[in-house]
């Protein structure tokens, strides 16, 4: 894991790498380049690189009117899971999220991502809600760090 580096996505190339990982992990909510740029303006987007290859990404959303907790979402491409990359992304995101809110931390996982759900549950998250976006059939699961 010594070759792993995590960078905040700021450049066009980093945002494209973040988008590629996001869209692979969440095929039901594919984002355009414009949507990613908009998200980067309000959220912290990080990309994990192994050598020169993007292997994961994360999002940290600050609290808003609907959710007083900060939200941390870590994603690792399937072929790179089980090697600590998701944990590194999650821990970096969690450290940042804790500076944004005293109201706790949440995460969101696509229900079909069984490995992602296991990852969150193993770190002390508990399910609080399931919802389906308009036009989708697979729910998202909101979990809160207990």
JSON list of C-alpha atoms in Angstrom, two decimals:
[
{"chain": "A", "resi": 1, "resn": "UNK", "atom": "CA", "xyz": [0.00, 0.00, 0.00]},
{"chain": "A", "resi": 2, "resn": "UNK", "atom": "CA", "xyz": [3.03, 2.26, 0.06]},
{"chain": "A", "resi": 3, "resn": "UNK", "atom": "CA", "xyz": [2.30, 3.31, -3.55]},
{"chain": "A", "resi": 4, "resn": "UNK", "atom": "CA", "xyz": [-1.20, 4.50, -2.60]},
{"chain": "A", "resi": 5, "resn": "UNK", "atom": "CA", "xyz": [-1.72, 8.23, -2.63]},
{"chain": "A", "resi": 6, "resn": "UNK", "atom": "CA", "xyz": [-4.95, 10.12, -2.03]},
{"chain": "A", "resi": 7, "resn": "UNK", "atom": "CA", "xyz": [-5.46, 13.53, -3.59]},
{"chain": "A", "resi": 8, "resn": "UNK", "atom": "CA", "xyz": [-8.27, 16.04, -3.44]},
{"chain": "A", "resi": 9, "resn": "UNK", "atom": "CA", "xyz": [-9.82, 16.15, -6.91]},
{"chain": "A", "resi": 10, "resn": "UNK", "atom": "CA", "xyz": [-9.28, 19.65, -8.26]},
{"chain": "A", "resi": 11, "resn": "UNK", "atom": "CA", "xyz": [-7.91, 19.31, -11.80]},
{"chain": "A", "resi": 12, "resn": "UNK", "atom": "CA", "xyz": [-9.90, 18.19, -14.81]},
{"chain": "A", "resi": 13, "resn": "UNK", "atom": "CA", "xyz": [-7.97, 14.90, -14.89]},
{"chain": "A", "resi": 14, "resn": "UNK", "atom": "CA", "xyz": [-8.57, 14.21, -11.19]},
{"chain": "A", "resi": 15, "resn": "UNK", "atom": "CA", "xyz": [-12.28, 15.02, -11.53]},
{"chain": "A", "resi": 16, "resn": "UNK", "atom": "CA", "xyz": [-12.48, 12.68, -14.55]},
{"chain": "A", "resi": 17, "resn": "UNK", "atom": "CA", "xyz": [-10.80, 9.92, -12.51]},
{"chain": "A", "resi": 18, "resn": "UNK", "atom": "CA", "xyz": [-13.21, 10.52, -9.61]},
{"chain": "A", "resi": 19, "resn": "UNK", "atom": "CA", "xyz": [-16.14, 10.37, -12.04]},
{"chain": "A", "resi": 20, "resn": "UNK", "atom": "CA", "xyz": [-14.94, 7.13, -13.64]},
{"chain": "A", "resi": 21, "resn": "UNK", "atom": "CA", "xyz": [-14.72, 5.37, -10.26]},
{"chain": "A", "resi": 22, "resn": "UNK", "atom": "CA", "xyz": [-18.05, 6.80, -9.06]},
{"chain": "A", "resi": 23, "resn": "UNK", "atom": "CA", "xyz": [-19.88, 5.78, -12.25]},
{"chain": "A", "resi": 24, "resn": "UNK", "atom": "CA", "xyz": [-18.43, 2.26, -12.09]},
{"chain": "A", "resi": 25, "resn": "UNK", "atom": "CA", "xyz": [-19.52, 1.75, -8.47]},
{"chain": "A", "resi": 26, "resn": "UNK", "atom": "CA", "xyz": [-22.90, 3.49, -8.85]},
{"chain": "A", "resi": 27, "resn": "UNK", "atom": "CA", "xyz": [-24.14, 2.64, -12.36]},
{"chain": "A", "resi": 28, "resn": "UNK", "atom": "CA", "xyz": [-27.70, 3.62, -11.41]},
{"chain": "A", "resi": 29, "resn": "UNK", "atom": "CA", "xyz": [-26.69, 7.28, -10.82]},
{"chain": "A", "resi": 30, "resn": "UNK", "atom": "CA", "xyz": [-24.11, 8.06, -13.51]},
{"chain": "A", "resi": 31, "resn": "UNK", "atom": "CA", "xyz": [-22.78, 11.61, -13.26]},
{"chain": "A", "resi": 32, "resn": "UNK", "atom": "CA", "xyz": [-21.80, 13.92, -16.12]},
{"chain": "A", "resi": 33, "resn": "UNK", "atom": "CA", "xyz": [-18.59, 15.98, -16.03]},
{"chain": "A", "resi": 34, "resn": "UNK", "atom": "CA", "xyz": [-20.69, 19.08, -15.23]},
{"chain": "A", "resi": 35, "resn": "UNK", "atom": "CA", "xyz": [-22.41, 17.36, -12.31]},
{"chain": "A", "resi": 36, "resn": "UNK", "atom": "CA", "xyz": [-19.03, 16.31, -10.92]},
{"chain": "A", "resi": 37, "resn": "UNK", "atom": "CA", "xyz": [-17.69, 19.87, -11.19]},
{"chain": "A", "resi": 38, "resn": "UNK", "atom": "CA", "xyz": [-20.80, 21.12, -9.37]},
{"chain": "A", "resi": 39, "resn": "UNK", "atom": "CA", "xyz": [-20.33, 18.54, -6.59]},
{"chain": "A", "resi": 40, "resn": "UNK", "atom": "CA", "xyz": [-16.67, 19.48, -6.26]},
{"chain": "A", "resi": 41, "resn": "UNK", "atom": "CA", "xyz": [-17.82, 23.01, -5.50]},
{"chain": "A", "resi": 42, "resn": "UNK", "atom": "CA", "xyz": [-19.83, 21.96, -2.45]},
{"chain": "A", "resi": 43, "resn": "UNK", "atom": "CA", "xyz": [-18.25, 18.66, -1.35]},
{"chain": "A", "resi": 44, "resn": "UNK", "atom": "CA", "xyz": [-14.74, 17.36, -0.86]},
{"chain": "A", "resi": 45, "resn": "UNK", "atom": "CA", "xyz": [-13.94, 14.82, -3.58]},
{"chain": "A", "resi": 46, "resn": "UNK", "atom": "CA", "xyz": [-10.80, 12.68, -3.20]},
{"chain": "A", "resi": 47, "resn": "UNK", "atom": "CA", "xyz": [-9.24, 10.15, -5.56]},
{"chain": "A", "resi": 48, "resn": "UNK", "atom": "CA", "xyz": [-7.03, 7.24, -4.50]},
{"chain": "A", "resi": 49, "resn": "UNK", "atom": "CA", "xyz": [-4.23, 6.31, -6.90]},
{"chain": "A", "resi": 50, "resn": "UNK", "atom": "CA", "xyz": [-2.10, 3.19, -6.92]},
{"chain": "A", "resi": 51, "resn": "UNK", "atom": "CA", "xyz": [0.85, 4.26, -8.97]},
{"chain": "A", "resi": 52, "resn": "UNK", "atom": "CA", "xyz": [-0.86, 6.13, -11.79]},
{"chain": "A", "resi": 53, "resn": "UNK", "atom": "CA", "xyz": [-4.16, 4.21, -11.68]},
{"chain": "A", "resi": 54, "resn": "UNK", "atom": "CA", "xyz": [-7.30, 5.52, -9.97]},
{"chain": "A", "resi": 55, "resn": "UNK", "atom": "CA", "xyz": [-8.49, 2.71, -7.66]},
{"chain": "A", "resi": 56, "resn": "UNK", "atom": "CA", "xyz": [-11.04, 4.53, -5.53]},
{"chain": "A", "resi": 57, "resn": "UNK", "atom": "CA", "xyz": [-12.70, 7.80, -4.67]},
{"chain": "A", "resi": 58, "resn": "UNK", "atom": "CA", "xyz": [-14.54, 9.41, -1.82]},
{"chain": "A", "resi": 59, "resn": "UNK", "atom": "CA", "xyz": [-17.03, 12.15, -1.13]},
{"chain": "A", "resi": 60, "resn": "UNK", "atom": "CA", "xyz": [-17.41, 14.15, 2.06]},
{"chain": "A", "resi": 61, "resn": "UNK", "atom": "CA", "xyz": [-20.61, 16.18, 2.16]},
{"chain": "A", "resi": 62, "resn": "UNK", "atom": "CA", "xyz": [-21.03, 18.87, 4.79]},
{"chain": "A", "resi": 63, "resn": "UNK", "atom": "CA", "xyz": [-24.25, 19.03, 6.84]},
{"chain": "A", "resi": 64, "resn": "UNK", "atom": "CA", "xyz": [-27.22, 20.71, 5.18]},
{"chain": "A", "resi": 65, "resn": "UNK", "atom": "CA", "xyz": [-30.87, 21.56, 5.95]},
{"chain": "A", "resi": 66, "resn": "UNK", "atom": "CA", "xyz": [-31.93, 17.91, 5.60]},
{"chain": "A", "resi": 67, "resn": "UNK", "atom": "CA", "xyz": [-28.97, 16.18, 7.25]},
{"chain": "A", "resi": 68, "resn": "UNK", "atom": "CA", "xyz": [-27.20, 17.72, 10.27]},
{"chain": "A", "resi": 69, "resn": "UNK", "atom": "CA", "xyz": [-24.53, 15.00, 10.07]},
{"chain": "A", "resi": 70, "resn": "UNK", "atom": "CA", "xyz": [-21.58, 15.08, 7.69]},
{"chain": "A", "resi": 71, "resn": "UNK", "atom": "CA", "xyz": [-21.64, 12.31, 5.08]},
{"chain": "A", "resi": 72, "resn": "UNK", "atom": "CA", "xyz": [-18.62, 10.19, 4.13]},
{"chain": "A", "resi": 73, "resn": "UNK", "atom": "CA", "xyz": [-18.77, 7.87, 1.13]},
{"chain": "A", "resi": 74, "resn": "UNK", "atom": "CA", "xyz": [-15.72, 5.78, 0.20]},
{"chain": "A", "resi": 75, "resn": "UNK", "atom": "CA", "xyz": [-15.67, 3.74, -3.03]},
{"chain": "A", "resi": 76, "resn": "UNK", "atom": "CA", "xyz": [-13.07, 1.23, -4.21]},
{"chain": "A", "resi": 77, "resn": "UNK", "atom": "CA", "xyz": [-13.13, -0.47, -7.59]},
{"chain": "A", "resi": 78, "resn": "UNK", "atom": "CA", "xyz": [-13.97, -4.19, -7.16]},
{"chain": "A", "resi": 79, "resn": "UNK", "atom": "CA", "xyz": [-10.60, -5.44, -8.40]},
{"chain": "A", "resi": 80, "resn": "UNK", "atom": "CA", "xyz": [-8.80, -3.39, -5.72]},
{"chain": "A", "resi": 81, "resn": "UNK", "atom": "CA", "xyz": [-10.98, -4.26, -2.72]},
{"chain": "A", "resi": 82, "resn": "UNK", "atom": "CA", "xyz": [-9.67, -6.05, 0.36]},
{"chain": "A", "resi": 83, "resn": "UNK", "atom": "CA", "xyz": [-6.27, -4.32, 0.23]},
{"chain": "A", "resi": 84, "resn": "UNK", "atom": "CA", "xyz": [-6.87, -1.40, 2.61]},
{"chain": "A", "resi": 85, "resn": "UNK", "atom": "CA", "xyz": [-7.54, 1.24, -0.04]},
{"chain": "A", "resi": 86, "resn": "UNK", "atom": "CA", "xyz": [-11.16, 1.77, 1.01]},
{"chain": "A", "resi": 87, "resn": "UNK", "atom": "CA", "xyz": [-10.11, 1.99, 4.63]},
{"chain": "A", "resi": 88, "resn": "UNK", "atom": "CA", "xyz": [-7.53, 4.66, 3.78]},
{"chain": "A", "resi": 89, "resn": "UNK", "atom": "CA", "xyz": [-10.15, 6.67, 1.85]},
{"chain": "A", "resi": 90, "resn": "UNK", "atom": "CA", "xyz": [-12.72, 6.23, 4.62]},
{"chain": "A", "resi": 91, "resn": "UNK", "atom": "CA", "xyz": [-10.35, 7.25, 7.43]},
{"chain": "A", "resi": 92, "resn": "UNK", "atom": "CA", "xyz": [-9.23, 10.36, 5.55]},
{"chain": "A", "resi": 93, "resn": "UNK", "atom": "CA", "xyz": [-12.86, 11.28, 4.84]},
{"chain": "A", "resi": 94, "resn": "UNK", "atom": "CA", "xyz": [-13.93, 10.58, 8.41]},
{"chain": "A", "resi": 95, "resn": "UNK", "atom": "CA", "xyz": [-11.21, 12.85, 9.79]},
{"chain": "A", "resi": 96, "resn": "UNK", "atom": "CA", "xyz": [-12.42, 15.68, 7.54]},
{"chain": "A", "resi": 97, "resn": "UNK", "atom": "CA", "xyz": [-16.12, 15.00, 8.28]},
{"chain": "A", "resi": 98, "resn": "UNK", "atom": "CA", "xyz": [-15.52, 15.31, 12.01]},
{"chain": "A", "resi": 99, "resn": "UNK", "atom": "CA", "xyz": [-14.33, 18.90, 11.44]},
{"chain": "A", "resi": 100, "resn": "UNK", "atom": "CA", "xyz": [-17.64, 19.75, 9.73]},
{"chain": "A", "resi": 101, "resn": "UNK", "atom": "CA", "xyz": [-20.28, 18.56, 12.22]},
{"chain": "A", "resi": 102, "resn": "UNK", "atom": "CA", "xyz": [-20.81, 17.64, 15.84]},
{"chain": "A", "resi": 103, "resn": "UNK", "atom": "CA", "xyz": [-24.04, 15.89, 14.80]},
{"chain": "A", "resi": 104, "resn": "UNK", "atom": "CA", "xyz": [-22.43, 12.62, 13.72]},
{"chain": "A", "resi": 105, "resn": "UNK", "atom": "CA", "xyz": [-21.43, 10.96, 10.49]},
{"chain": "A", "resi": 106, "resn": "UNK", "atom": "CA", "xyz": [-23.50, 9.16, 7.89]},
{"chain": "A", "resi": 107, "resn": "UNK", "atom": "CA", "xyz": [-22.74, 7.20, 4.76]},
{"chain": "A", "resi": 108, "resn": "UNK", "atom": "CA", "xyz": [-24.79, 6.12, 1.74]},
{"chain": "A", "resi": 109, "resn": "UNK", "atom": "CA", "xyz": [-24.37, 2.79, -0.08]},
{"chain": "A", "resi": 110, "resn": "UNK", "atom": "CA", "xyz": [-26.19, 1.41, -3.12]},
{"chain": "A", "resi": 111, "resn": "UNK", "atom": "CA", "xyz": [-28.16, -1.58, -1.78]},
{"chain": "A", "resi": 112, "resn": "UNK", "atom": "CA", "xyz": [-26.80, -3.90, -4.49]},
{"chain": "A", "resi": 113, "resn": "UNK", "atom": "CA", "xyz": [-23.23, -3.17, -3.28]},
{"chain": "A", "resi": 114, "resn": "UNK", "atom": "CA", "xyz": [-23.07, -5.94, -0.68]},
{"chain": "A", "resi": 115, "resn": "UNK", "atom": "CA", "xyz": [-19.33, -5.44, -0.09]},
{"chain": "A", "resi": 116, "resn": "UNK", "atom": "CA", "xyz": [-19.90, -1.74, 0.55]},
{"chain": "A", "resi": 117, "resn": "UNK", "atom": "CA", "xyz": [-22.68, -2.49, 3.03]},
{"chain": "A", "resi": 118, "resn": "UNK", "atom": "CA", "xyz": [-20.47, -5.00, 4.86]},
{"chain": "A", "resi": 119, "resn": "UNK", "atom": "CA", "xyz": [-17.65, -2.42, 4.93]},
{"chain": "A", "resi": 120, "resn": "UNK", "atom": "CA", "xyz": [-19.93, 0.19, 6.54]},
{"chain": "A", "resi": 121, "resn": "UNK", "atom": "CA", "xyz": [-21.48, -2.23, 9.04]},
{"chain": "A", "resi": 122, "resn": "UNK", "atom": "CA", "xyz": [-18.03, -3.49, 10.07]},
{"chain": "A", "resi": 123, "resn": "UNK", "atom": "CA", "xyz": [-17.07, 0.10, 10.94]},
{"chain": "A", "resi": 124, "resn": "UNK", "atom": "CA", "xyz": [-20.04, 0.62, 13.25]},
{"chain": "A", "resi": 125, "resn": "UNK", "atom": "CA", "xyz": [-22.61, 2.13, 10.89]},
{"chain": "A", "resi": 126, "resn": "UNK", "atom": "CA", "xyz": [-26.27, 1.16, 11.33]},
{"chain": "A", "resi": 127, "resn": "UNK", "atom": "CA", "xyz": [-28.99, 1.45, 8.72]},
{"chain": "A", "resi": 128, "resn": "UNK", "atom": "CA", "xyz": [-31.41, 4.35, 9.19]},
{"chain": "A", "resi": 129, "resn": "UNK", "atom": "CA", "xyz": [-33.17, 4.67, 5.83]},
{"chain": "A", "resi": 130, "resn": "UNK", "atom": "CA", "xyz": [-33.63, 3.24, 2.34]},
{"chain": "A", "resi": 131, "resn": "UNK", "atom": "CA", "xyz": [-34.77, 5.33, -0.61]},
{"chain": "A", "resi": 132, "resn": "UNK", "atom": "CA", "xyz": [-35.09, 4.97, -4.36]},
{"chain": "A", "resi": 133, "resn": "UNK", "atom": "CA", "xyz": [-34.27, 7.84, -6.70]},
{"chain": "A", "resi": 134, "resn": "UNK", "atom": "CA", "xyz": [-36.91, 8.69, -9.33]},
{"chain": "A", "resi": 135, "resn": "UNK", "atom": "CA", "xyz": [-36.67, 6.25, -12.22]},
{"chain": "A", "resi": 136, "resn": "UNK", "atom": "CA", "xyz": [-34.45, 3.80, -10.30]},
{"chain": "A", "resi": 137, "resn": "UNK", "atom": "CA", "xyz": [-35.28, 0.38, -8.90]},
{"chain": "A", "resi": 138, "resn": "UNK", "atom": "CA", "xyz": [-32.30, -0.23, -6.61]},
{"chain": "A", "resi": 139, "resn": "UNK", "atom": "CA", "xyz": [-32.46, 1.64, -3.30]},
{"chain": "A", "resi": 140, "resn": "UNK", "atom": "CA", "xyz": [-29.73, 3.60, -1.62]},
{"chain": "A", "resi": 141, "resn": "UNK", "atom": "CA", "xyz": [-29.11, 2.78, 2.05]},
{"chain": "A", "resi": 142, "resn": "UNK", "atom": "CA", "xyz": [-28.35, 5.60, 4.50]},
{"chain": "A", "resi": 143, "resn": "UNK", "atom": "CA", "xyz": [-26.34, 4.46, 7.52]},
{"chain": "A", "resi": 144, "resn": "UNK", "atom": "CA", "xyz": [-25.29, 6.41, 10.62]},
{"chain": "A", "resi": 145, "resn": "UNK", "atom": "CA", "xyz": [-22.14, 5.84, 12.62]},
{"chain": "A", "resi": 146, "resn": "UNK", "atom": "CA", "xyz": [-23.33, 4.52, 15.98]}
]
